[in-house]
PDB file of C-alpha atoms in Angstrom:
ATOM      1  CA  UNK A 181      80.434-128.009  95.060  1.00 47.00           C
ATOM      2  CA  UNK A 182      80.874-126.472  91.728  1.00 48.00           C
ATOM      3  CA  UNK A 183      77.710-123.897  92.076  1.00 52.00           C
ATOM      4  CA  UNK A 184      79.101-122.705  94.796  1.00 45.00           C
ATOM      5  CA  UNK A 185      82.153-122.008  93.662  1.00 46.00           C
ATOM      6  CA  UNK A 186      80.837-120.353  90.422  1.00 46.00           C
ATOM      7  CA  UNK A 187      78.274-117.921  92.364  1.00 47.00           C
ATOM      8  CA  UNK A 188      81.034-116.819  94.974  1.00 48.00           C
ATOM      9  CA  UNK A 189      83.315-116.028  91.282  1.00 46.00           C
ATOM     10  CA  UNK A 190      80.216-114.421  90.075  1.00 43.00           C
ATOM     11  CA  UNK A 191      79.605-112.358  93.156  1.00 46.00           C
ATOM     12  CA  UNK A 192      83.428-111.473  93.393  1.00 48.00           C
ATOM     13  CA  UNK A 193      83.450-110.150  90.292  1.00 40.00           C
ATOM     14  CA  UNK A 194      79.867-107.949  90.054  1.00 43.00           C
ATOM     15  CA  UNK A 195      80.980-106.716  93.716  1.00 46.00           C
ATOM     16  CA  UNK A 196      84.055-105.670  91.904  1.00 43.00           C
ATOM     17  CA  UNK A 197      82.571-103.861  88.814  1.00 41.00           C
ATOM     18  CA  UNK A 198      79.621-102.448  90.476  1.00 45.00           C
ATOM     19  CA  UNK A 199      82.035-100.675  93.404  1.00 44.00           C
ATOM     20  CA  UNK A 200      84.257 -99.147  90.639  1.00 43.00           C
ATOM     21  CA  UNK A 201      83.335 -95.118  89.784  1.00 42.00           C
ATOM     22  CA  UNK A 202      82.386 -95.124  85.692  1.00 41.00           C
ATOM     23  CA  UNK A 203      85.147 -93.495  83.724  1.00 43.00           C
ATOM     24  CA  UNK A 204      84.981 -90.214  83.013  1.00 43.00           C
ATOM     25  CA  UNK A 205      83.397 -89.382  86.241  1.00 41.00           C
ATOM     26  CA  UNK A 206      84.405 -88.363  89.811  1.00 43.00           C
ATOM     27  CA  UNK A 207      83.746 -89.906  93.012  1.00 46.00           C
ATOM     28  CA  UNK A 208      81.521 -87.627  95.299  1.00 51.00           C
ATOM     29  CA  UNK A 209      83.665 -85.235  97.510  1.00 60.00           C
ATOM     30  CA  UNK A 210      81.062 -84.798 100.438  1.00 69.00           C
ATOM     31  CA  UNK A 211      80.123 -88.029 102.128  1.00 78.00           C
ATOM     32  CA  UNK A 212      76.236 -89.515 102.132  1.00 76.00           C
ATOM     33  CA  UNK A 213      75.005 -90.492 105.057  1.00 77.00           C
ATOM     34  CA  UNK A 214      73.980 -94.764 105.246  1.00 70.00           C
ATOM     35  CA  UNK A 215      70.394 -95.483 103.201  1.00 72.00           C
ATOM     36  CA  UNK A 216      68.198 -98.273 103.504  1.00 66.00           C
ATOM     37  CA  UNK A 217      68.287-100.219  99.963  1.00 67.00           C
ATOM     38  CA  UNK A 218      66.396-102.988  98.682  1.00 68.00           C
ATOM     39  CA  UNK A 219      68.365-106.181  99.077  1.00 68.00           C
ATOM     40  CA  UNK A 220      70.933-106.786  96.282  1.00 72.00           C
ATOM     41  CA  UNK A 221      70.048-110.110  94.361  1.00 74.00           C
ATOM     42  CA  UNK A 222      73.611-110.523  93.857  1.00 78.00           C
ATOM     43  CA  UNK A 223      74.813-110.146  97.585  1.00 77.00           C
ATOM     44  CA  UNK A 224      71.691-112.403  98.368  1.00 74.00           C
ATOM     45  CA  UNK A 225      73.311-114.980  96.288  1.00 79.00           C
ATOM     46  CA  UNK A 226      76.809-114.453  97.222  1.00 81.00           C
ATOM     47  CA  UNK A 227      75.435-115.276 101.066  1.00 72.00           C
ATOM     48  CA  UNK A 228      73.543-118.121  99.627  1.00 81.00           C
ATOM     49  CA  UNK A 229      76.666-119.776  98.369  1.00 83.00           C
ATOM     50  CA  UNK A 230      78.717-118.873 101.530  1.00 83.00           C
ATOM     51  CA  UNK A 231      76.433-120.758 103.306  1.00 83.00           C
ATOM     52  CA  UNK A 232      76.202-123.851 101.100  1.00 84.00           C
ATOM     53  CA  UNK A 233      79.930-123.691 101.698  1.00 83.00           C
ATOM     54  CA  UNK A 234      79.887-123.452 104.715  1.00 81.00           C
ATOM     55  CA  UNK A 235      77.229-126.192 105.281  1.00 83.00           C
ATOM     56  CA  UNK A 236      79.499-128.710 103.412  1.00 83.00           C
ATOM     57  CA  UNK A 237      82.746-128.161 105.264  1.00 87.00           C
ATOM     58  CA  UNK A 238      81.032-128.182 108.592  1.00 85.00           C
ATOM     59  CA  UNK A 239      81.591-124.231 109.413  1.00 86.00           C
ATOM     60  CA  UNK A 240      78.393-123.277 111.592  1.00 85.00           C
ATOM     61  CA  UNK A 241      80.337-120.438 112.719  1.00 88.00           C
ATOM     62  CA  UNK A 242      80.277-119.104 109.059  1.00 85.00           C
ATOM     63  CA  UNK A 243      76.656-120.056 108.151  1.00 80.00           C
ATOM     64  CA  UNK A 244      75.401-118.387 111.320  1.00 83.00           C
ATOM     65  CA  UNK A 245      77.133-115.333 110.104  1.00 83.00           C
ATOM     66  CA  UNK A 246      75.647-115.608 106.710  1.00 79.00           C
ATOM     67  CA  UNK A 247      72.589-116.143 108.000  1.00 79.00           C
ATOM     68  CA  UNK A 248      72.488-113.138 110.015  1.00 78.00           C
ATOM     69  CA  UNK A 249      74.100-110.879 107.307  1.00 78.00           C
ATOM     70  CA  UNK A 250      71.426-112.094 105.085  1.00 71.00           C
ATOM     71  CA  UNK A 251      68.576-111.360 107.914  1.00 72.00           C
ATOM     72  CA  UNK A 252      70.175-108.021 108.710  1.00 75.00           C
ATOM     73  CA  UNK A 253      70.108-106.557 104.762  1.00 74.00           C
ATOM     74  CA  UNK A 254      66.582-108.005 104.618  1.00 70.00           C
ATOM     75  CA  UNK A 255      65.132-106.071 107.689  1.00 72.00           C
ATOM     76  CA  UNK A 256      66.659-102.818 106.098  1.00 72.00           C
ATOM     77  CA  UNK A 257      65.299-103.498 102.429  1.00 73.00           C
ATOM     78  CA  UNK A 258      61.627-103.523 104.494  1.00 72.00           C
ATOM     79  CA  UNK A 259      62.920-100.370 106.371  1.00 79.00           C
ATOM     80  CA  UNK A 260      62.775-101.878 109.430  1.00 86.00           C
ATOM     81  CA  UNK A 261      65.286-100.038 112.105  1.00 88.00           C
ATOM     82  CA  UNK A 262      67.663-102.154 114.556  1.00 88.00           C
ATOM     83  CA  UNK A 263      66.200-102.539 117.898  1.00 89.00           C
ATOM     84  CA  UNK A 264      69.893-103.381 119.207  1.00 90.00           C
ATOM     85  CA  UNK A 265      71.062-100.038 117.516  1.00 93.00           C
ATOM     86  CA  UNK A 266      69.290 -97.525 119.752  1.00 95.00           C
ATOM     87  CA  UNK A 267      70.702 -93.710 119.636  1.00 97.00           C
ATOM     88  CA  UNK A 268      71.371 -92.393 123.225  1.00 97.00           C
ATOM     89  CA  UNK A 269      69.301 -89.087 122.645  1.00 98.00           C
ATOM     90  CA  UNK A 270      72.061 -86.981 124.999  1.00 97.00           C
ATOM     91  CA  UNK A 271      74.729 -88.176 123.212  1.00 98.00           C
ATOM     92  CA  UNK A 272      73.004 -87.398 119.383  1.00 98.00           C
ATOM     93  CA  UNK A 273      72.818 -83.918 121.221  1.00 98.00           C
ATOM     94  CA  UNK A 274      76.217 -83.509 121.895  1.00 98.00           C
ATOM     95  CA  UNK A 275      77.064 -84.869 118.362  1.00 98.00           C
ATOM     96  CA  UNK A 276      75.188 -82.311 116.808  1.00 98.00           C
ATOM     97  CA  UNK A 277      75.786 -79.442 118.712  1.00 98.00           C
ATOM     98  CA  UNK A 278      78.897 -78.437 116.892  1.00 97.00           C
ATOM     99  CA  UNK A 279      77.912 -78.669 113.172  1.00 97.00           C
ATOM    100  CA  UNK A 280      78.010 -75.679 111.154  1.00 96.00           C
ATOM    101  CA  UNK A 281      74.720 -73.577 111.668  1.00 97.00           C
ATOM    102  CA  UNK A 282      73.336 -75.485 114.775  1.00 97.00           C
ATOM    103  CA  UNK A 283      71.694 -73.221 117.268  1.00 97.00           C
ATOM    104  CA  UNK A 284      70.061 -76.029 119.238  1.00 97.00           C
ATOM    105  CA  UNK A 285      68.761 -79.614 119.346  1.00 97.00           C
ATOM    106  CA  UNK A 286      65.745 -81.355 121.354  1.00 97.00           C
ATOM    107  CA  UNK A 287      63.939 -84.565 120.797  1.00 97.00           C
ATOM    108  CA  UNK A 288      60.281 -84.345 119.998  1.00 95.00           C
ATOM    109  CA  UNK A 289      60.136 -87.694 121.085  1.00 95.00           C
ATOM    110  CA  UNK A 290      61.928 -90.832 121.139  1.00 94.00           C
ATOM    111  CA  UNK A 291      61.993 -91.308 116.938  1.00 96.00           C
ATOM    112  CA  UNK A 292      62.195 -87.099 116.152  1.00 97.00           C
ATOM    113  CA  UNK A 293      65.190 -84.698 116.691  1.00 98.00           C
ATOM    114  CA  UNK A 294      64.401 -80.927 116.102  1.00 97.00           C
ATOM    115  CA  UNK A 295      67.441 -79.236 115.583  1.00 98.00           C
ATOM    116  CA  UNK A 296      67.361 -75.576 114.914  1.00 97.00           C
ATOM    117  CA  UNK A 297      69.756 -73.745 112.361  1.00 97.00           C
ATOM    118  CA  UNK A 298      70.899 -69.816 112.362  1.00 96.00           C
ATOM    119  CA  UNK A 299      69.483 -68.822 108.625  1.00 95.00           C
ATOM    120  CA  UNK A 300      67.777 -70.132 105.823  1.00 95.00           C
ATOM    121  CA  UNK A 301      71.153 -71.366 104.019  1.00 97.00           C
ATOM    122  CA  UNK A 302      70.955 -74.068 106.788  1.00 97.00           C
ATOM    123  CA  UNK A 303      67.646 -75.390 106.077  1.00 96.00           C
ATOM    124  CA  UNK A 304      68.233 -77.784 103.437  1.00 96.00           C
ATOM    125  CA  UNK A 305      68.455 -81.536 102.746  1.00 95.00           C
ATOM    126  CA  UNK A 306      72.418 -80.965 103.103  1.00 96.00           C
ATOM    127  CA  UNK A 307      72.460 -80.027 106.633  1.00 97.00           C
ATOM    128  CA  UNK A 308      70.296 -83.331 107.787  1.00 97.00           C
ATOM    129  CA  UNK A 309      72.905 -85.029 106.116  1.00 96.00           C
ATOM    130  CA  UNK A 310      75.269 -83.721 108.205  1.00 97.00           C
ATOM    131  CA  UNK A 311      73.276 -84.439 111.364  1.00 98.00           C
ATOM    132  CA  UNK A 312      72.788 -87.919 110.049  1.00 97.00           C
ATOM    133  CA  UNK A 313      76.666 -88.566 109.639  1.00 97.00           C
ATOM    134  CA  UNK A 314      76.946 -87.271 113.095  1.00 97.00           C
ATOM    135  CA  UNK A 315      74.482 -89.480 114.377  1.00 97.00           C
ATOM    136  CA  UNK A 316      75.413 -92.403 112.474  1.00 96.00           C
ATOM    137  CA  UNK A 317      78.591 -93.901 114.752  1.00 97.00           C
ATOM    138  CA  UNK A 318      75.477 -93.735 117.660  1.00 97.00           C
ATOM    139  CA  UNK A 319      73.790 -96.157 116.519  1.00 95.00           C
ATOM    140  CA  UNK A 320      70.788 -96.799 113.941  1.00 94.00           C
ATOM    141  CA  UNK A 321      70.054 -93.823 112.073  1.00 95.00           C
ATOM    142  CA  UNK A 322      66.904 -95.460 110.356  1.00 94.00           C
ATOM    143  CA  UNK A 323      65.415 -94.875 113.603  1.00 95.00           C
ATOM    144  CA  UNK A 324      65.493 -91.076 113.656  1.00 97.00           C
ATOM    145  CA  UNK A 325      63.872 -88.198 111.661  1.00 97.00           C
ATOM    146  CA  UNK A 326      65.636 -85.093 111.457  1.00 97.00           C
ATOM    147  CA  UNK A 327      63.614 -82.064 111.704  1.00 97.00           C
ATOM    148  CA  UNK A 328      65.339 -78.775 110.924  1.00 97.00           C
ATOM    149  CA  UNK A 329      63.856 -75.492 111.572  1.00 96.00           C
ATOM    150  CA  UNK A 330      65.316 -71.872 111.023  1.00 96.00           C
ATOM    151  CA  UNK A 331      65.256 -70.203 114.246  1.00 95.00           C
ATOM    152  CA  UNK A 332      65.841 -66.941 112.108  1.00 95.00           C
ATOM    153  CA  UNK A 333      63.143 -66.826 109.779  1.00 93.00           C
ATOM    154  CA  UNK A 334      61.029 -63.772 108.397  1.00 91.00           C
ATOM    155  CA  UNK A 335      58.002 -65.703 106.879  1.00 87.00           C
ATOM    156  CA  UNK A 336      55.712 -68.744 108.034  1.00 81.00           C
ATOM    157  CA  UNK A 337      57.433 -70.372 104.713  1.00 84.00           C
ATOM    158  CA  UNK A 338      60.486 -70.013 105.922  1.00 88.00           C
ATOM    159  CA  UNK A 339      60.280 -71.167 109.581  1.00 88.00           C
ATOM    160  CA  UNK A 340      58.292 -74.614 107.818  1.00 91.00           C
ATOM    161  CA  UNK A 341      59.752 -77.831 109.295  1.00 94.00           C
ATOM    162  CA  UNK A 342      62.238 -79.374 106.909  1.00 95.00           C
ATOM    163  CA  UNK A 343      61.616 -83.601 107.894  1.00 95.00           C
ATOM    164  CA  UNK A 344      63.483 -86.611 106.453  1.00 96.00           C
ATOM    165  CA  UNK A 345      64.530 -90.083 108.088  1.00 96.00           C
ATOM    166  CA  UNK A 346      67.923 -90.380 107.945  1.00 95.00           C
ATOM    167  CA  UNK A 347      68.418 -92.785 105.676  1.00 94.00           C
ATOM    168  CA  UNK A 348      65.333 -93.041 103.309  1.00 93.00           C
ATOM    169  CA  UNK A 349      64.182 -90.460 100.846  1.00 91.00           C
ATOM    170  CA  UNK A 350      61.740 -87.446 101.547  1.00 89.00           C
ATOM    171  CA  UNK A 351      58.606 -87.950 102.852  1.00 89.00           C
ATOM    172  CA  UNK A 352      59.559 -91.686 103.521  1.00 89.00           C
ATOM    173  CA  UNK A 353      59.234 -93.072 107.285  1.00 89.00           C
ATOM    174  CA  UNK A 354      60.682 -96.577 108.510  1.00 86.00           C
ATOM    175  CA  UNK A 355      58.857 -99.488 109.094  1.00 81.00           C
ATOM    176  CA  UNK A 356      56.697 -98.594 111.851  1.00 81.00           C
ATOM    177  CA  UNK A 357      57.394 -94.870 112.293  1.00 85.00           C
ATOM    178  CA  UNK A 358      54.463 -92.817 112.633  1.00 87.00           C
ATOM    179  CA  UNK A 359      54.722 -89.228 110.402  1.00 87.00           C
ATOM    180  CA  UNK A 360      54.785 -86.396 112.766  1.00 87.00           C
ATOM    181  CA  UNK A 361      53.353 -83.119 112.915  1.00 85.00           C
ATOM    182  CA  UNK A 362      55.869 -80.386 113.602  1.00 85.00           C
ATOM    183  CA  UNK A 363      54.975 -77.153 112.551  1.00 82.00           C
ATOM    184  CA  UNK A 364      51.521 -75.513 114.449  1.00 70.00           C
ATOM    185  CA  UNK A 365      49.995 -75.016 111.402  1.00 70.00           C
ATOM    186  CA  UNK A 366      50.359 -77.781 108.326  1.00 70.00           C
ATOM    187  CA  UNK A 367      52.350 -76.156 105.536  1.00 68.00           C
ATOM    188  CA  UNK A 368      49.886 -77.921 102.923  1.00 73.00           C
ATOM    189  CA  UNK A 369      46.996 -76.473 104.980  1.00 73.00           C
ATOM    190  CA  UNK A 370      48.169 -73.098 104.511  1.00 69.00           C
ATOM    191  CA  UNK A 371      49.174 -73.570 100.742  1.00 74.00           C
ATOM    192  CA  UNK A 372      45.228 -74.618 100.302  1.00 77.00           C
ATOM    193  CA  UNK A 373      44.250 -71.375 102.185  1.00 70.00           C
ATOM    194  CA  UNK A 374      46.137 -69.173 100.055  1.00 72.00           C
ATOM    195  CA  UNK A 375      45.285 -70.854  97.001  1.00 78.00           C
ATOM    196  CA  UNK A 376      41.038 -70.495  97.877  1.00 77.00           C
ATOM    197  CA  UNK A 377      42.498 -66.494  98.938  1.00 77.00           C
ATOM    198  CA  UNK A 378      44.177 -65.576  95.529  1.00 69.00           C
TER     199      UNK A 378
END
């Protein structure tokens, strides 16, 4: 009964400290959009004691929960999106249609949402995560890779695909989520032909 109660105190208190901004610093004005983390040892244990807890005063409606919290930040530390979650595609449309810059939106295919931008200051990791925000109240955004193009663009560089899942880092894909090709022409391929050129 006591280890319980000590790793609940522990928990309580490293939630505490580790939510707090550091002195001397600001909080972020623009909001991030939800990321996939690895699963927080300390959360894992705070869970772990919930359920022992639980277990001991006869509360299966609590351990189920823990349970399921515990399976829930496990499937997202292996990047693994939430079947149950789907985004309606219309609906991510209509969500995105009026943030700053949008021209247009279509999905490549159920996992890939080209959205098109009006100029090059729109082509940036900033605008996918304002499509991601957007999208987030739909549903699972770990499902869905934003791919912004500038409809506007003078050079092959600048009409390149800009891709990123919405909620893992560059280049990253979810559990399962096959990289797609957007662009015609591979921007890498063309970097290699004008480096064998010059």
């Amino acid at each position: 009964m006591q280890r319980w109660l000590i790793a609940a105190a522990v928990t309580c208190v490293t939630a505490a400290a580790c939510s707090g901004t550091p002195e001397g610093t600001t909080a972020q004005t623009a909001p991030r959009p939800q990321q996939a983390e690895p699963t927080n040892p300390v959360v894992t244990a705070g869970h772990l004691a919930a359920i022992e807890a639980a277990g001991l005063t006869g509360n299966q409606r609590a351990m189920q929960a823990h349970m399921q919290a515990m399976d829930k930040d496990m499937m997202r530390s292996m990047h693994l999106a939430d079947p149950s979650r789907p985004i309606d595609h219309e609906a991510a449309r209509a969500a995105v249609r009026p943030l700053q810059g949008v021209r247009a939106s279509v999905w490549i295919d159920r996992e890939n949402l080209l959205v098109m931008v009006g100029g090059s200051q729109y082509r940036n990791t900033d605008t996918i995560d304002r499509i991601c925000l957007a999208l987030q109240p739909l549903g699972d955004t770990l499902a869905v890779v934003v791919n912004v193009q500038d409809v506007t663009a003078k050079t092959s560089e600048g009409a390149d695909t800009l891709s990123r899942n919405c909620q893992l880092g560059m280049g990253q894909r979810a559990l399962l989520q096959k990289k797609r090709q957007v662009d015609a022409l591979d921007p890498e391929v063309r970097r290699v032909f004008r480096a064998q050129q010059g």
